[in-house]
Tab-separated table of C-alpha atoms in Angstrom:
chain	number	residue	atom	x	y	z
A	1	UNK	CA	103.066	102.322	123.732
A	2	UNK	CA	100.433	99.615	123.586
A	3	UNK	CA	101.705	96.213	124.704
A	4	UNK	CA	100.115	92.912	123.705
A	5	UNK	CA	101.405	89.883	125.598
A	6	UNK	CA	99.733	86.562	124.823
A	7	UNK	CA	96.681	88.454	123.479
A	8	UNK	CA	96.588	90.479	126.706
A	9	UNK	CA	96.313	94.226	126.048
A	10	UNK	CA	98.096	96.488	128.530
A	11	UNK	CA	97.209	100.137	129.399
A	12	UNK	CA	97.891	102.836	126.832
A	13	UNK	CA	96.569	106.052	125.340
A	14	UNK	CA	96.647	107.375	121.776
A	15	UNK	CA	98.923	110.224	120.743
A	16	UNK	CA	100.321	110.508	117.223
A	17	UNK	CA	99.956	110.903	113.465
A	18	UNK	CA	99.246	108.181	110.925
A	19	UNK	CA	98.227	107.639	107.288
A	20	UNK	CA	94.830	106.089	106.626
A	21	UNK	CA	94.857	102.667	104.996
A	22	UNK	CA	93.014	102.259	101.693
A	23	UNK	CA	89.246	101.828	101.750
A	24	UNK	CA	88.448	98.122	101.437
A	25	UNK	CA	85.028	98.948	99.979
A	26	UNK	CA	86.432	101.168	97.221
A	27	UNK	CA	89.399	98.894	96.551
A	28	UNK	CA	87.401	95.712	95.968
A	29	UNK	CA	84.981	97.496	93.658
A	30	UNK	CA	87.816	99.101	91.713
A	31	UNK	CA	89.493	95.717	91.215
A	32	UNK	CA	86.243	94.137	90.017
A	33	UNK	CA	85.651	96.891	87.474
A	34	UNK	CA	89.288	97.121	86.327
A	35	UNK	CA	89.195	93.461	85.302
A	36	UNK	CA	86.205	94.267	83.057
A	37	UNK	CA	87.714	97.399	81.508
A	38	UNK	CA	89.250	97.800	78.082
A	39	UNK	CA	92.923	98.530	78.413
A	40	UNK	CA	95.466	98.688	81.213
A	41	UNK	CA	94.397	100.213	84.525
A	42	UNK	CA	96.507	101.176	87.515
A	43	UNK	CA	94.929	100.853	90.974
A	44	UNK	CA	96.918	103.089	93.291
A	45	UNK	CA	97.120	102.701	97.083
A	46	UNK	CA	96.526	98.941	97.238
A	47	UNK	CA	96.351	97.712	100.841
A	48	UNK	CA	96.794	93.951	101.352
A	49	UNK	CA	93.987	93.019	103.731
A	50	UNK	CA	92.806	89.423	103.461
A	51	UNK	CA	89.672	90.553	101.606
A	52	UNK	CA	91.692	92.603	99.117
A	53	UNK	CA	94.130	89.739	98.518
A	54	UNK	CA	91.202	87.412	97.837
A	55	UNK	CA	89.818	89.880	95.282
A	56	UNK	CA	93.222	90.106	93.624
A	57	UNK	CA	93.468	86.317	93.431
A	58	UNK	CA	89.990	86.089	91.858
A	59	UNK	CA	91.084	88.499	89.110
A	60	UNK	CA	94.110	86.339	88.404
A	61	UNK	CA	91.844	83.299	88.292
A	62	UNK	CA	89.780	85.107	85.649
A	63	UNK	CA	92.974	85.405	83.612
A	64	UNK	CA	93.725	89.038	84.472
A	65	UNK	CA	97.419	89.935	84.567
A	66	UNK	CA	98.413	91.830	87.708
A	67	UNK	CA	101.779	93.302	88.631
A	68	UNK	CA	103.017	95.767	91.237
A	69	UNK	CA	102.723	96.033	95.004
A	70	UNK	CA	101.440	99.404	96.191
A	71	UNK	CA	100.216	100.354	92.730
A	72	UNK	CA	98.697	97.462	90.799
A	73	UNK	CA	98.801	97.300	87.011
A	74	UNK	CA	95.687	95.469	85.797
A	75	UNK	CA	95.563	93.954	82.299
A	76	UNK	CA	92.267	92.091	81.636
A	77	UNK	CA	91.724	89.152	79.308
A	78	UNK	CA	88.766	88.667	76.908
A	79	UNK	CA	85.452	87.479	78.374
A	80	UNK	CA	83.373	84.383	77.719
A	81	UNK	CA	86.388	82.167	77.129
A	82	UNK	CA	86.021	79.793	80.079
A	83	UNK	CA	83.727	76.783	80.115
A	84	UNK	CA	84.182	76.044	83.812
A	85	UNK	CA	85.591	78.236	86.535
A	86	UNK	CA	86.209	77.848	90.247
A	87	UNK	CA	86.689	80.925	92.391
A	88	UNK	CA	87.520	81.192	96.084
A	89	UNK	CA	86.204	84.197	98.026
A	90	UNK	CA	87.693	83.384	101.436
A	91	UNK	CA	85.639	85.067	104.170
A	92	UNK	CA	84.725	88.106	102.071
A	93	UNK	CA	80.979	88.646	101.773
A	94	UNK	CA	81.543	91.481	99.301
A	95	UNK	CA	83.735	89.327	97.042
A	96	UNK	CA	81.132	86.560	97.173
A	97	UNK	CA	78.274	88.819	96.130
A	98	UNK	CA	80.066	90.968	93.556
A	99	UNK	CA	82.177	88.317	91.833
A	100	UNK	CA	79.284	85.868	91.593
A	101	UNK	CA	77.773	88.371	89.157
A	102	UNK	CA	81.061	89.186	87.423
A	103	UNK	CA	81.622	85.467	86.862
A	104	UNK	CA	78.536	85.341	84.628
A	105	UNK	CA	80.503	87.451	82.130
A	106	UNK	CA	83.658	85.351	82.401
A	107	UNK	CA	82.499	81.753	82.435
A	108	UNK	CA	79.567	79.581	81.343
A	109	UNK	CA	79.620	77.667	84.626
A	110	UNK	CA	81.168	78.780	87.918
A	111	UNK	CA	81.614	77.187	91.325
A	112	UNK	CA	82.063	79.741	94.130
A	113	UNK	CA	83.751	78.533	97.315
A	114	UNK	CA	84.437	80.243	100.625
A	115	UNK	CA	85.794	79.622	104.101
A	116	UNK	CA	85.504	80.387	107.799
A	117	UNK	CA	82.675	82.544	109.077
A	118	UNK	CA	81.314	83.025	105.549
A	119	UNK	CA	80.213	79.381	105.550
A	120	UNK	CA	77.756	80.201	108.340
A	121	UNK	CA	76.224	83.255	106.682
A	122	UNK	CA	72.923	83.107	104.745
A	123	UNK	CA	73.331	82.317	101.059
A	124	UNK	CA	69.667	82.255	100.019
A	125	UNK	CA	69.414	86.012	99.209
A	126	UNK	CA	72.287	85.748	96.706
A	127	UNK	CA	70.762	82.657	95.072
A	128	UNK	CA	67.434	84.475	94.781
A	129	UNK	CA	69.069	87.552	93.216
A	130	UNK	CA	70.880	85.496	90.594
A	131	UNK	CA	67.751	83.554	89.731
A	132	UNK	CA	65.744	86.759	89.326
A	133	UNK	CA	68.353	87.851	86.794
A	134	UNK	CA	67.693	84.716	84.752
A	135	UNK	CA	70.844	82.919	85.906
A	136	UNK	CA	70.823	79.332	87.138
A	137	UNK	CA	72.108	79.325	90.709
A	138	UNK	CA	71.935	76.593	93.317
A	139	UNK	CA	73.560	75.182	96.409
A	140	UNK	CA	73.382	71.601	97.594
A	141	UNK	CA	73.339	72.200	101.341
A	142	UNK	CA	72.129	75.763	101.902
A	143	UNK	CA	75.618	77.246	102.166
A	144	UNK	CA	78.751	77.570	100.067
A	145	UNK	CA	79.762	76.365	97.560
A	146	UNK	CA	77.242	77.711	95.070
A	147	UNK	CA	76.983	76.761	91.417
A	148	UNK	CA	76.202	79.411	88.794
A	149	UNK	CA	75.362	78.746	85.164
A	150	UNK	CA	74.466	81.060	82.299
A	151	UNK	CA	74.402	84.792	81.760
A	152	UNK	CA	72.037	87.524	82.900
A	153	UNK	CA	69.218	87.663	80.366
A	154	UNK	CA	66.342	89.411	82.149
A	155	UNK	CA	65.845	93.046	81.159
A	156	UNK	CA	63.616	94.034	84.081
A	157	UNK	CA	64.638	92.781	87.511
A	158	UNK	CA	62.719	93.371	90.742
A	159	UNK	CA	64.554	92.649	93.980
A	160	UNK	CA	64.423	93.151	97.728
A	161	UNK	CA	67.354	95.069	99.190
A	162	UNK	CA	66.684	94.609	102.896
A	163	UNK	CA	69.326	91.903	103.469
A	164	UNK	CA	72.303	93.595	101.817
A	165	UNK	CA	73.121	96.094	99.080
A	166	UNK	CA	76.099	94.056	97.878
A	167	UNK	CA	74.158	91.919	95.388
A	168	UNK	CA	72.769	95.092	93.840
A	169	UNK	CA	76.327	96.397	93.527
A	170	UNK	CA	77.339	93.207	91.718
A	171	UNK	CA	74.406	93.493	89.328
A	172	UNK	CA	75.074	97.187	88.679
A	173	UNK	CA	78.717	96.490	87.831
A	174	UNK	CA	77.791	93.800	85.286
A	175	UNK	CA	74.675	95.398	83.720
A	176	UNK	CA	76.435	97.988	81.473
A	177	UNK	CA	78.274	95.192	79.655
A	178	UNK	CA	75.124	93.260	78.794
A	179	UNK	CA	73.761	93.424	75.243
A	180	UNK	CA	70.428	94.803	76.456
A	181	UNK	CA	69.312	97.705	78.635
A	182	UNK	CA	68.474	96.795	82.228
A	183	UNK	CA	65.896	98.211	84.638
A	184	UNK	CA	66.298	97.291	88.313
A	185	UNK	CA	63.475	97.889	90.793
A	186	UNK	CA	64.590	97.741	94.427
A	187	UNK	CA	62.477	97.555	97.559
A	188	UNK	CA	63.649	98.246	101.145
A	189	UNK	CA	67.244	99.003	100.193
A	190	UNK	CA	69.769	99.140	103.031
A	191	UNK	CA	73.252	100.724	102.980
A	192	UNK	CA	72.411	103.120	100.154
A	193	UNK	CA	75.774	104.841	100.483
A	194	UNK	CA	77.571	101.633	99.507
A	195	UNK	CA	75.539	101.627	96.293
A	196	UNK	CA	76.676	105.221	95.787
A	197	UNK	CA	80.266	104.038	96.237
A	198	UNK	CA	79.717	101.415	93.520
A	199	UNK	CA	78.229	103.933	91.091
A	200	UNK	CA	81.046	106.377	91.872
A	201	UNK	CA	83.718	103.825	90.919
A	202	UNK	CA	81.767	102.875	87.774
A	203	UNK	CA	81.743	106.529	86.689
A	204	UNK	CA	85.496	106.768	87.157
A	205	UNK	CA	85.785	103.959	84.605
A	206	UNK	CA	83.473	105.719	82.130
A	207	UNK	CA	80.074	104.092	82.748
A	208	UNK	CA	76.838	105.845	83.698
A	209	UNK	CA	73.918	104.633	85.815
A	210	UNK	CA	70.575	106.410	86.118
A	211	UNK	CA	69.544	106.282	89.766
A	212	UNK	CA	65.959	107.207	90.651
A	213	UNK	CA	66.061	107.708	94.438
A	214	UNK	CA	67.620	104.249	94.984
A	215	UNK	CA	64.298	102.665	94.009
A	216	UNK	CA	64.814	102.283	90.267
A	217	UNK	CA	68.039	102.031	88.331
A	218	UNK	CA	68.346	102.259	84.540
A	219	UNK	CA	71.515	100.986	82.893
A	220	UNK	CA	72.141	101.123	79.168
A	221	UNK	CA	73.654	97.992	77.677
A	222	UNK	CA	76.658	97.762	75.342
A	223	UNK	CA	78.653	100.244	77.393
A	224	UNK	CA	82.379	99.837	77.967
A	225	UNK	CA	84.536	100.338	81.016
A	226	UNK	CA	87.545	102.415	80.014
A	227	UNK	CA	90.822	101.653	81.775
A	228	UNK	CA	92.169	104.442	83.973
A	229	UNK	CA	94.501	105.289	86.829
A	230	UNK	CA	92.435	105.044	89.988
A	231	UNK	CA	93.552	106.107	93.474
A	232	UNK	CA	91.753	104.402	96.364
A	233	UNK	CA	90.764	106.827	99.103
A	234	UNK	CA	91.381	106.249	102.811
A	235	UNK	CA	89.193	103.901	104.845
A	236	UNK	CA	86.807	105.512	107.337
A	237	UNK	CA	85.847	102.100	108.746
A	238	UNK	CA	89.431	101.347	109.745
A	239	UNK	CA	90.033	104.892	110.993
A	240	UNK	CA	86.918	104.940	113.196
A	241	UNK	CA	88.466	102.886	115.995
A	242	UNK	CA	91.607	105.052	116.110
A	243	UNK	CA	89.547	108.255	116.085
A	244	UNK	CA	87.434	106.964	118.964
A	245	UNK	CA	90.577	105.971	120.850
A	246	UNK	CA	91.911	109.507	120.537
A	247	UNK	CA	88.586	111.022	121.607
A	248	UNK	CA	88.704	109.089	124.884
A	249	UNK	CA	92.411	109.262	125.668
A	250	UNK	CA	94.591	111.781	123.828
A	251	UNK	CA	94.915	112.986	120.254
A	252	UNK	CA	95.446	111.732	116.725
A	253	UNK	CA	95.935	113.112	113.237
A	254	UNK	CA	94.995	110.848	110.334
A	255	UNK	CA	96.062	111.747	106.806
A	256	UNK	CA	94.329	110.599	103.643
A	257	UNK	CA	90.653	110.541	104.593
A	258	UNK	CA	88.118	112.199	102.297
A	259	UNK	CA	86.002	114.676	104.274
A	260	UNK	CA	83.239	114.403	101.659
A	261	UNK	CA	83.462	110.638	101.294
A	262	UNK	CA	80.499	108.513	100.217
A	263	UNK	CA	81.611	105.791	102.637
A	264	UNK	CA	78.818	105.185	105.177
A	265	UNK	CA	81.313	105.010	108.027
A	266	UNK	CA	82.405	108.603	107.432
A	267	UNK	CA	79.423	109.249	109.736
A	268	UNK	CA	81.859	108.718	112.622
A	269	UNK	CA	82.952	112.324	112.039
A	270	UNK	CA	79.482	113.677	112.904
A	271	UNK	CA	79.072	111.198	115.759
A	272	UNK	CA	82.351	112.275	117.357
A	273	UNK	CA	81.275	115.910	117.122
A	274	UNK	CA	77.930	115.100	118.742
A	275	UNK	CA	79.685	113.252	121.563
A	276	UNK	CA	81.774	116.372	122.178
A	277	UNK	CA	85.173	115.379	120.802
A	278	UNK	CA	87.422	118.182	119.603
A	279	UNK	CA	87.854	117.873	115.814
A	280	UNK	CA	89.725	119.920	113.213
A	281	UNK	CA	90.433	119.493	109.487
A	282	UNK	CA	93.600	120.901	107.943
A	283	UNK	CA	95.286	120.189	104.602
A	284	UNK	CA	93.364	116.977	104.061
A	285	UNK	CA	94.012	115.613	107.553
A	286	UNK	CA	91.603	115.094	110.438
A	287	UNK	CA	92.680	115.680	114.033
A	288	UNK	CA	90.695	114.484	117.047
A	289	UNK	CA	91.493	115.396	120.655
A	290	UNK	CA	90.130	114.176	123.955
A	291	UNK	CA	87.352	116.237	125.456
A	292	UNK	CA	84.473	115.778	127.884
A	293	UNK	CA	82.039	113.447	126.168
A	294	UNK	CA	78.261	113.591	126.467
A	295	UNK	CA	75.760	110.814	125.616
A	296	UNK	CA	73.949	110.931	122.284
A	297	UNK	CA	71.180	109.311	120.281
A	298	UNK	CA	72.038	108.095	116.790
A	299	UNK	CA	70.847	105.664	114.119
A	300	UNK	CA	73.461	103.343	112.608
A	301	UNK	CA	71.121	101.409	110.314
A	302	UNK	CA	73.071	102.698	107.293
A	303	UNK	CA	76.476	102.411	109.010
A	304	UNK	CA	76.327	99.142	110.995
A	305	UNK	CA	80.112	98.640	111.041
A	306	UNK	CA	80.335	101.656	113.354
A	307	UNK	CA	78.444	99.941	116.169
A	308	UNK	CA	81.526	98.481	117.933
A	309	UNK	CA	83.565	101.722	118.202
A	310	UNK	CA	80.468	103.822	118.950
A	311	UNK	CA	79.634	101.500	121.870
A	312	UNK	CA	83.111	102.305	123.234
A	313	UNK	CA	82.295	106.007	122.890
A	314	UNK	CA	78.999	105.507	124.687
A	315	UNK	CA	80.778	103.665	127.505
A	316	UNK	CA	83.137	106.651	127.841
A	317	UNK	CA	80.321	109.202	128.157
A	318	UNK	CA	78.528	109.299	131.505
A	319	UNK	CA	74.797	108.823	131.007
A	320	UNK	CA	72.379	107.132	128.616
A	321	UNK	CA	73.243	106.789	124.921
A	322	UNK	CA	70.729	105.323	122.473
A	323	UNK	CA	71.875	103.657	119.224
A	324	UNK	CA	69.305	102.383	116.712
A	325	UNK	CA	69.698	99.807	113.961
A	326	UNK	CA	70.807	96.606	115.682
A	327	UNK	CA	68.951	94.428	113.141
A	328	UNK	CA	71.849	95.142	110.757
A	329	UNK	CA	74.299	93.331	113.061
A	330	UNK	CA	73.000	89.786	112.896
A	331	UNK	CA	74.613	88.487	109.683
A	332	UNK	CA	78.153	89.833	109.855
A	333	UNK	CA	81.416	87.935	110.408
A	334	UNK	CA	79.719	86.970	113.652
A	335	UNK	CA	76.303	87.633	115.074
A	336	UNK	CA	77.807	90.997	115.909
A	337	UNK	CA	74.946	92.014	118.173
A	338	UNK	CA	75.536	88.938	120.310
A	339	UNK	CA	79.296	89.553	120.232
A	340	UNK	CA	78.926	93.186	121.347
A	341	UNK	CA	76.528	92.329	124.170
A	342	UNK	CA	78.772	89.481	125.334
A	343	UNK	CA	82.001	91.496	125.267
A	344	UNK	CA	80.749	94.674	126.897
A	345	UNK	CA	78.645	92.915	129.515
A	346	UNK	CA	81.823	91.110	130.606
A	347	UNK	CA	83.486	94.528	130.817
A	348	UNK	CA	80.773	95.692	133.219
A	349	UNK	CA	78.913	97.997	130.854
A	350	UNK	CA	75.180	98.455	131.388
A	351	UNK	CA	73.996	97.644	127.882
A	352	UNK	CA	70.652	96.335	126.654
A	353	UNK	CA	69.148	95.628	123.242
A	354	UNK	CA	65.449	96.378	122.919
A	355	UNK	CA	63.309	97.009	119.840
A	356	UNK	CA	66.217	97.333	117.386
A	357	UNK	CA	68.045	99.708	119.740
A	358	UNK	CA	70.991	99.586	122.124
A	359	UNK	CA	70.540	101.431	125.404
A	360	UNK	CA	73.906	102.115	127.016
A	361	UNK	CA	74.451	103.623	130.462
A	362	UNK	CA	78.028	104.791	130.317
A	363	UNK	CA	80.081	105.419	133.455
A	364	UNK	CA	83.337	106.510	131.859
A	365	UNK	CA	85.155	103.286	132.744
A	366	UNK	CA	85.050	99.569	131.992
A	367	UNK	CA	86.397	96.486	133.735
A	368	UNK	CA	89.138	94.233	132.508
A	369	UNK	CA	87.842	90.986	131.058
A	370	UNK	CA	88.558	87.963	128.892
A	371	UNK	CA	86.710	88.479	125.615
A	372	UNK	CA	85.611	86.089	122.878
A	373	UNK	CA	86.233	87.885	119.578
A	374	UNK	CA	84.007	85.405	117.669
A	375	UNK	CA	86.686	85.662	114.928
A	376	UNK	CA	85.247	89.084	114.064
A	377	UNK	CA	87.768	91.729	113.056
A	378	UNK	CA	85.629	94.607	114.290
A	379	UNK	CA	85.143	93.047	117.729
A	380	UNK	CA	88.922	92.623	118.087
A	381	UNK	CA	89.570	96.264	117.177
A	382	UNK	CA	86.892	97.742	119.420
A	383	UNK	CA	88.006	95.572	122.373
A	384	UNK	CA	91.546	96.879	121.909
A	385	UNK	CA	90.238	100.462	121.979
A	386	UNK	CA	87.997	99.694	124.961
A	387	UNK	CA	91.176	98.815	126.902
A	388	UNK	CA	91.919	102.547	127.070
A	389	UNK	CA	89.156	103.111	129.650
A	390	UNK	CA	89.288	99.652	131.268
A	391	UNK	CA	90.552	99.329	134.845
A	392	UNK	CA	92.174	95.991	134.047
A	393	UNK	CA	93.687	94.200	131.084
A	394	UNK	CA	91.586	93.016	128.159
A	395	UNK	CA	92.415	89.469	127.084
A	396	UNK	CA	91.225	88.319	123.655
A	397	UNK	CA	90.953	84.665	122.686
A	398	UNK	CA	92.259	85.625	119.223
A	399	UNK	CA	93.533	88.792	117.558
A	400	UNK	CA	94.244	87.488	114.051
A	401	UNK	CA	90.768	88.340	112.757
A	402	UNK	CA	91.997	91.915	112.068
A	403	UNK	CA	93.782	90.526	108.983
A	404	UNK	CA	90.437	90.500	107.191
A	405	UNK	CA	90.295	94.288	106.906
A	406	UNK	CA	93.215	95.896	108.775
A	407	UNK	CA	96.207	93.541	109.203
A	408	UNK	CA	98.470	96.367	110.382
A	409	UNK	CA	95.988	97.535	113.062
A	410	UNK	CA	98.117	96.597	116.070
A	411	UNK	CA	101.317	97.723	114.360
A	412	UNK	CA	99.716	101.103	113.638
A	413	UNK	CA	98.317	101.284	117.167
A	414	UNK	CA	101.843	100.878	118.534
A	415	UNK	CA	103.028	103.784	116.365
A	416	UNK	CA	100.487	106.196	117.831
A	417	UNK	CA	100.215	105.017	121.442
A	418	UNK	CA	102.076	105.780	124.607
């Protein structure tokens, strides 16, 4: 069983069965849409990560009635009844970008506040998006808080999607409720699968979006979200670290993941196969067993959250692995590229970033080290998994960052480790 003493992670290997936690990406979108729907919705499989709790609190701030624990009953209030509104998005970039758009339907003027690492992340792309929609948006110091005034009035909106797809998701969620039809033209869109996730949730609540190859979107106005019972699928992002841990040390079965999921991080399934892990699907559960791993080449531009666990895989496979897409790592909870290079260099891994690509010479083992997590949940989780092949203990300056997405990570790791 994994032991953590004063943030010092002792030797262990993975062997067990566990249920997947709910997808944070699906859950936050479902909450945003449920608060705009007509009637009472039930969101099943709520998982209380910090980001999900922030989203829930925002709904309550909008006036939405929420009850229940694992299954949330959502009862919205009428729109356009607030003159001034303040919302707090914590450290959630997705909540910031989605609810800034939703707020234009709820209030005439909104102040959006945040905390922690989110205060250091670029805000200009969101301001630009809102302004292109015809909304007044400004910030006094280049970071949060931001001040939003007015409703979306532009019928044709042309935007750049190279920074993030999350603003597009916010606009898509709001557009069907506008009084006019909306055409959105998008250039250089990243993370297309997350847009597919947004559209998928919208369809569950009865709204249609015409998607022309992720370059043009047509949304009819005066549509209505219809309340429904919605079950949140399992989270591939959270499962990825555990699956990698099993591939390099033992075996795991995870229940509740969707094999055909739209989540970008479901790509870990194909990556594990390419590395040589032994994988089976049975009755809706995925099982991964340790096997001899071989280096691979892959592109994670559309799945940047997989970089940390895939680097652990690459370290476990003897030889050169090549992973493209490092430009997507700069503006995360940390400069995640810097955090990865710092952590794994300290662990003795030969790793280099060059021309948007990580080149990793794996040896099958790592060294023990003291690691700065940069308050990044994904760095904490991958460092814990890296301990499996480390010759000494991994010491983290902080482990609490996992609360952002997977607060029960270490508790679950104890359940399935020996």
